[in-house]
């Protein structure tokens, strides 16, 4: 499962992310955060961390530096 999530995130980064007109206000980007979280914590916990980050990522968030814990 971990490998599948990593490949899905990499697909998104390579093919879908460049098509977006808006950029993520966080550093690292949400997709990079998700990739690092899944690699570090596995599919379940890393996926939940990535989901929580995506839910916080919106045009009204302050953004800034937010590394994987």
mmCIF file of C-alpha atoms in Angstrom:
data_model
loop_
_atom_site.group_PDB
_atom_site.id
_atom_site.type_symbol
_atom_site.label_atom_id
_atom_site.label_comp_id
_atom_site.label_asym_id
_atom_site.label_seq_id
_atom_site.Cartn_x
_atom_site.Cartn_y
_atom_site.Cartn_z
ATOM 1 C CA UNK A 1 0.000 0.000 0.000
ATOM 2 C CA UNK A 2 2.857 2.360 0.848
ATOM 3 C CA UNK A 3 4.399 1.880 -2.594
ATOM 4 C CA UNK A 4 1.085 2.558 -4.326
ATOM 5 C CA UNK A 5 0.581 5.825 -2.430
ATOM 6 C CA UNK A 6 4.119 6.955 -3.207
ATOM 7 C CA UNK A 7 3.636 6.255 -6.908
ATOM 8 C CA UNK A 8 0.287 8.090 -6.931
ATOM 9 C CA UNK A 9 1.858 11.138 -5.300
ATOM 10 C CA UNK A 10 4.764 11.100 -7.752
ATOM 11 C CA UNK A 11 2.289 10.839 -10.657
ATOM 12 C CA UNK A 12 0.424 13.840 -9.280
ATOM 13 C CA UNK A 13 3.661 15.830 -8.880
ATOM 14 C CA UNK A 14 4.826 15.070 -12.407
ATOM 15 C CA UNK A 15 1.635 15.320 -14.450
ATOM 16 C CA UNK A 16 -1.160 17.072 -12.545
ATOM 17 C CA UNK A 17 0.502 19.637 -10.304
ATOM 18 C CA UNK A 18 2.029 21.637 -13.188
ATOM 19 C CA UNK A 19 -1.479 22.124 -14.596
ATOM 20 C CA UNK A 20 -2.699 23.962 -11.476
ATOM 21 C CA UNK A 21 -2.768 27.752 -11.583
ATOM 22 C CA UNK A 22 -2.451 28.211 -7.807
ATOM 23 C CA UNK A 23 0.528 27.236 -5.698
ATOM 24 C CA UNK A 24 0.582 25.688 -2.242
ATOM 25 C CA UNK A 25 1.173 28.286 0.510
ATOM 26 C CA UNK A 26 3.171 25.798 2.584
ATOM 27 C CA UNK A 27 6.816 24.788 2.363
ATOM 28 C CA UNK A 28 7.293 21.940 1.489
ATOM 29 C CA UNK A 29 4.341 21.718 -0.871
ATOM 30 C CA UNK A 30 1.419 19.538 0.157
ATOM 31 C CA UNK A 31 2.355 16.791 -2.273
ATOM 32 C CA UNK A 32 5.976 16.758 -1.083
ATOM 33 C CA UNK A 33 4.743 16.725 2.525
ATOM 34 C CA UNK A 34 2.517 13.747 1.704
ATOM 35 C CA UNK A 35 5.364 11.923 0.015
ATOM 36 C CA UNK A 36 7.701 12.456 2.981
ATOM 37 C CA UNK A 37 4.992 11.500 5.492
ATOM 38 C CA UNK A 38 4.156 8.242 3.714
ATOM 39 C CA UNK A 39 7.839 7.359 3.340
ATOM 40 C CA UNK A 40 8.527 8.071 7.020
ATOM 41 C CA UNK A 41 5.375 6.752 8.728
ATOM 42 C CA UNK A 42 3.832 4.314 6.248
ATOM 43 C CA UNK A 43 0.531 4.295 4.397
ATOM 44 C CA UNK A 44 -1.882 4.710 7.300
ATOM 45 C CA UNK A 45 -0.298 7.320 9.563
ATOM 46 C CA UNK A 46 1.505 9.083 6.693
ATOM 47 C CA UNK A 47 -1.706 9.138 4.670
ATOM 48 C CA UNK A 48 -3.616 10.648 7.585
ATOM 49 C CA UNK A 49 -0.925 13.308 8.091
ATOM 50 C CA UNK A 50 -1.083 14.133 4.371
ATOM 51 C CA UNK A 51 -4.883 14.300 4.439
ATOM 52 C CA UNK A 52 -4.825 16.651 7.444
ATOM 53 C CA UNK A 53 -2.325 18.881 5.629
ATOM 54 C CA UNK A 54 -4.474 18.967 2.477
ATOM 55 C CA UNK A 55 -7.510 19.928 4.554
ATOM 56 C CA UNK A 56 -5.549 22.828 6.074
ATOM 57 C CA UNK A 57 -4.277 24.025 2.687
ATOM 58 C CA UNK A 58 -6.646 26.698 1.418
ATOM 59 C CA UNK A 59 -6.441 30.261 0.098
ATOM 60 C CA UNK A 60 -7.107 31.670 3.591
ATOM 61 C CA UNK A 61 -4.332 29.783 5.396
ATOM 62 C CA UNK A 62 -1.179 31.635 6.376
ATOM 63 C CA UNK A 63 1.067 28.909 5.009
ATOM 64 C CA UNK A 64 4.774 28.975 5.769
ATOM 65 C CA UNK A 65 7.271 26.329 6.784
ATOM 66 C CA UNK A 66 5.553 23.145 7.988
ATOM 67 C CA UNK A 67 7.785 20.050 7.897
ATOM 68 C CA UNK A 68 6.713 16.470 8.549
ATOM 69 C CA UNK A 69 6.913 15.837 12.317
#
